[in-house]
C-alpha positions as a Python dict, from the first residue, in 0.01 Angstrom:
ca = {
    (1, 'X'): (0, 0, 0),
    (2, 'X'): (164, 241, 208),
    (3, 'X'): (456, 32, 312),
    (4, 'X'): (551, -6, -37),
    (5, 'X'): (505, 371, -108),
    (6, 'X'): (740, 464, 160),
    (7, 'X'): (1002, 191, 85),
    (8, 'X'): (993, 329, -271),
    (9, 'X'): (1075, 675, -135),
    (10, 'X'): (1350, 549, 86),
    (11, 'X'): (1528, 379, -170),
    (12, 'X'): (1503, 661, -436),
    (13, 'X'): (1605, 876, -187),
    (14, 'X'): (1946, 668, -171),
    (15, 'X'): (1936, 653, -540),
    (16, 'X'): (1992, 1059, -519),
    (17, 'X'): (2235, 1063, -263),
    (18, 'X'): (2476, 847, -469),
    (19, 'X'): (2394, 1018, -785),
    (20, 'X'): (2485, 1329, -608),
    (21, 'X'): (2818, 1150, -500),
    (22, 'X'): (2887, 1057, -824),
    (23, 'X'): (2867, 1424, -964),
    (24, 'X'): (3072, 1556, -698),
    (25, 'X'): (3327, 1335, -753),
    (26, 'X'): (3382, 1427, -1113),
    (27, 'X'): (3345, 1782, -1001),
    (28, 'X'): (3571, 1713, -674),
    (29, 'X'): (3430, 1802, -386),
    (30, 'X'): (3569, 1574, -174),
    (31, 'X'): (3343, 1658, 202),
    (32, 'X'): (3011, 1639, 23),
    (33, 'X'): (3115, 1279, -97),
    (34, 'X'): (3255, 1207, 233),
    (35, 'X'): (2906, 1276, 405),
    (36, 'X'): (2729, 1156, 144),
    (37, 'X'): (2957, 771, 149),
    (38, 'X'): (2834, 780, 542),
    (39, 'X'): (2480, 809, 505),
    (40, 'X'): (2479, 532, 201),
    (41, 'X'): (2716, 305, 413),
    (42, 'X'): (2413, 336, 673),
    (43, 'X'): (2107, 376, 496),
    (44, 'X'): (2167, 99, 216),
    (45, 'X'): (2180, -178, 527),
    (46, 'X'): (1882, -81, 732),
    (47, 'X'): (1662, -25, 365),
    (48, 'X'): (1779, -384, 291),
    (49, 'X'): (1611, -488, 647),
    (50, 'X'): (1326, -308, 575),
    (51, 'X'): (1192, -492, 227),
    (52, 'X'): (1313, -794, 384),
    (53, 'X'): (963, -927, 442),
    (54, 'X'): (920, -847, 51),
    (55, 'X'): (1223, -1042, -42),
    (56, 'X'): (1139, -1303, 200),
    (57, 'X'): (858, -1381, 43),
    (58, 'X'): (926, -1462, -286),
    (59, 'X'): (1163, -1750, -84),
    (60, 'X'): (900, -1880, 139),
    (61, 'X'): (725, -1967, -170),
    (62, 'X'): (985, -2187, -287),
    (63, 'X'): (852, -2468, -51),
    (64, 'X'): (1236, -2523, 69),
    (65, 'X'): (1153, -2426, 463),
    (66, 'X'): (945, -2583, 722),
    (67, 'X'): (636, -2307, 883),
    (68, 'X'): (834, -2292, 1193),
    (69, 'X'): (1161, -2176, 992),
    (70, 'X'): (961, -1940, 821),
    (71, 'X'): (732, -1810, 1086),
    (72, 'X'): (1083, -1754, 1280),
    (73, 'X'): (1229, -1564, 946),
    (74, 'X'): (897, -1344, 940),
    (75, 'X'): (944, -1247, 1305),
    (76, 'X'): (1283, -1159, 1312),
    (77, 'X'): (1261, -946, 950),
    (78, 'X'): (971, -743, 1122),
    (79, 'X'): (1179, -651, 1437),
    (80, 'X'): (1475, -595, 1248),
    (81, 'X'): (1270, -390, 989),
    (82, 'X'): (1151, -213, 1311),
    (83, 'X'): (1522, -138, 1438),
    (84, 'X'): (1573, -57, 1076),
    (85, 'X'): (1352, 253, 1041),
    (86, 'X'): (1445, 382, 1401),
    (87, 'X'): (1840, 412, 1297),
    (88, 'X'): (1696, 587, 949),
    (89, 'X'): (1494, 840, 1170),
    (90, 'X'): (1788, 905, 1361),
    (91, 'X'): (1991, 925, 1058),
    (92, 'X'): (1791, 1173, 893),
    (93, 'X'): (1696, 1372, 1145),
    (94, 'X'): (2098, 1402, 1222),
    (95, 'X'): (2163, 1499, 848),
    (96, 'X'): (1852, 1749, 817),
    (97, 'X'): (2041, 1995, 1077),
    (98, 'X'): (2352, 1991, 858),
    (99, 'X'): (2162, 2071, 531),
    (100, 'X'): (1869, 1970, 266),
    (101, 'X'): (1627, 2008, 590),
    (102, 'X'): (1320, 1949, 406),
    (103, 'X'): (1423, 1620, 219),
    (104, 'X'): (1627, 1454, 499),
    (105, 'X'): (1329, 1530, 744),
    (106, 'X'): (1046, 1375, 526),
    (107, 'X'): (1279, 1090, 496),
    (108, 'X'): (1307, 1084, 874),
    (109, 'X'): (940, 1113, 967),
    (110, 'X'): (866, 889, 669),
    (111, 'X'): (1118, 648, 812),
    (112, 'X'): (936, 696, 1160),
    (113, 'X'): (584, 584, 1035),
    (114, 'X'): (790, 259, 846),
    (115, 'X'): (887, 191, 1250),
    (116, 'X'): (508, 218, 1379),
    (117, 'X'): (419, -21, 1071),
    (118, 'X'): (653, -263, 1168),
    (119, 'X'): (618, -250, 1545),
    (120, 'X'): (279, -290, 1501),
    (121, 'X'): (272, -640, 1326),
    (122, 'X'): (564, -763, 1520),
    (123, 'X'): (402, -720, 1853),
    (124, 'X'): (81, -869, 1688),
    (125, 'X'): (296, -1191, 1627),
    (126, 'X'): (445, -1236, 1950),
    (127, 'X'): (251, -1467, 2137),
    (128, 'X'): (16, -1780, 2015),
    (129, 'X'): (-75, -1669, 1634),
    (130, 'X'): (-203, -1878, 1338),
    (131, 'X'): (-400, -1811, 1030),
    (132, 'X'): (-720, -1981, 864),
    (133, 'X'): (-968, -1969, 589),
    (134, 'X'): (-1211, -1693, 646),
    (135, 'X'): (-1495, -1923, 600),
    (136, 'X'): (-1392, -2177, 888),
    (137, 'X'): (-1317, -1864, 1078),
    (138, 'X'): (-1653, -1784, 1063),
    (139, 'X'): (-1795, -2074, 1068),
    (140, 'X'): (-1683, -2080, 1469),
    (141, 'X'): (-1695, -1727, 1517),
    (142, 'X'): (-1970, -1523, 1331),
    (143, 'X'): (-1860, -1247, 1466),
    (144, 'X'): (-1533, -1201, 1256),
    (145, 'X'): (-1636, -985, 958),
    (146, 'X'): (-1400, -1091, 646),
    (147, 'X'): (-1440, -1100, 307),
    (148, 'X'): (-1138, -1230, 241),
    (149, 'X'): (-956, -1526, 208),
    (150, 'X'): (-727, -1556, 508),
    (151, 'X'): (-819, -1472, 873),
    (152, 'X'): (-521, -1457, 1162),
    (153, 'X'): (-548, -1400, 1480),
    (154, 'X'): (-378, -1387, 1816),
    (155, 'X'): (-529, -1660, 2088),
    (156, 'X'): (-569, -1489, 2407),
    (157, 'X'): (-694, -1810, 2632),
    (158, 'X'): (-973, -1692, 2872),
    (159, 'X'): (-984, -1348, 2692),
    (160, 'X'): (-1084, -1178, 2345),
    (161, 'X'): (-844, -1311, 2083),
    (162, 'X'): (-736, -1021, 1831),
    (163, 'X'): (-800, -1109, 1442),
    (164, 'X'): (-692, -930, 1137),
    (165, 'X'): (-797, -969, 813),
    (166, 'X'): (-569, -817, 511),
    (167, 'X'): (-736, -567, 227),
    (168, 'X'): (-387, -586, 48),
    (169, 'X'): (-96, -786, 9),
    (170, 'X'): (14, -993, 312),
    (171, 'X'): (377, -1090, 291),
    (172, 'X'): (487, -1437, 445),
    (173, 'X'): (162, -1618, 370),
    (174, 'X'): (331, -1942, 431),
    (175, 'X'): (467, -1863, 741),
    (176, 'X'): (220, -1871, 1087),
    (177, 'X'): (324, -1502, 1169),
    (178, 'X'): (210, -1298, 838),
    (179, 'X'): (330, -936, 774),
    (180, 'X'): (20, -752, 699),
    (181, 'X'): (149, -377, 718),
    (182, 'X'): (-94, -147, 886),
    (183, 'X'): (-295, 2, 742),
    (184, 'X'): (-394, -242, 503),
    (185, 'X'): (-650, -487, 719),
    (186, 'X'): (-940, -487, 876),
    (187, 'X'): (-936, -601, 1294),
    (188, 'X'): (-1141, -688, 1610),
    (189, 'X'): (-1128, -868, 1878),
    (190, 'X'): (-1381, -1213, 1930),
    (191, 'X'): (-1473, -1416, 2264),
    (192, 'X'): (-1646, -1636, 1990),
    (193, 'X'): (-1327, -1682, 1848),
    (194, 'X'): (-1136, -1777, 2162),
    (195, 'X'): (-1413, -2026, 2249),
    (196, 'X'): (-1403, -2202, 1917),
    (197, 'X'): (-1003, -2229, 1945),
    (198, 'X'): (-1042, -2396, 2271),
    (199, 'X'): (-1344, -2628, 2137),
    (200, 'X'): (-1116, -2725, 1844),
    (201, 'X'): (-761, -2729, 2102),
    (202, 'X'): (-996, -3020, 2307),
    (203, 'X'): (-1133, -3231, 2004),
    (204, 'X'): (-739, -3242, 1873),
    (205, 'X'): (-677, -3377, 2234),
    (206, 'X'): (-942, -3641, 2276),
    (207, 'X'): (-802, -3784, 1932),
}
């Protein structure tokens, strides 16, 4: 998974820069740990923002929150993971021109493809989302190809509603607004899919 790969990076890359301030404090040089104290003081936040949907998980399991709560909780970690990455890219790039240019910029363009990954799903959950057993899914829209177990999609009434269906880990299962970092699903869009939503929206009705 290539959101985990990169958070890994990030947060070994932190790792270093506070080993490095530990050595030059025994060896005292004091402006090397001052940089180094501002990029941690920065960095450690916005890394904690972006495994967020990780951590989040393991809580959503718990059973303690209602799907709303959590579908709000899933939202907000994937636009703050989003503003996350975009203050490391700025970070990074700032630090490459004083120094290390090779490391601090592969942080900083890794950093910028972390941003894409979580703009991406966060736009995908803004609007009217939900999620559903790849079987029913298909079952009113034959058109969905999915071999696995969870289908969600994105109801566009009148229009082709989007669908996504995850080849890895999706985070926030219990939520109704998954994180399922790109690239790790298969998509499409489905007119089938809209017009079974709509059959099933009227049959809730009539009841």
């Amino acid at each position: 998974m290539l959101y985990m790969l990169i958070c890994s990076v990030l947060m070994l890359a932190l790792v270093k820069i506070m080993w490095q301030s530990m050595i030059a404090a025994a060896s005292g040089e004091r402006q090397l740990i001052k940089n180094n104290a501002k990029l941690v003081f920065t960095c450690f936040p916005a890394i904690c923002f972006i495994i967020s949907p990780f951590i989040l998980s393991f809580i959503s399991g718990e059973g303690i929150y209602t799907v709303k709560t959590l579908s709000q909780l899933s939202v907000a970690s994937q636009w703050l993971g989003f503003i996350s990455s975009l203050v490391m890219v700025i970070v990074f790039s700032f630090y490459s021109e004083r120094g290390k240019k090779f490391w601090n910029t592969g942080c900083a363009v890794l950093s910028l493809i972390l941003a894409f990954i979580f703009f991406d799903s966060a736009m995908f959950n803004t609007g009217e989302n939900g999620s559903a057993n790849s079987i029913f899914i298909q079952s009113i829209s034959p058109d969905v190809k999915c071999e696995r177990g969870m289908v969600i999609f994105k109801y566009k009434k009148g229009d082709e509603s989007e669908w996504r269906c995850p080849t890895s880990i999706a985070m926030m299962q219990e939520s109704g607004k998954m994180f399922i970092p790109w690239p790790d699903y298969e998509d499409g869009k489905s007119k089938d899919l809209t017009k079974g939503i709509d059959k099933l929206q009227d049959e809730f009705k009539d009841k």
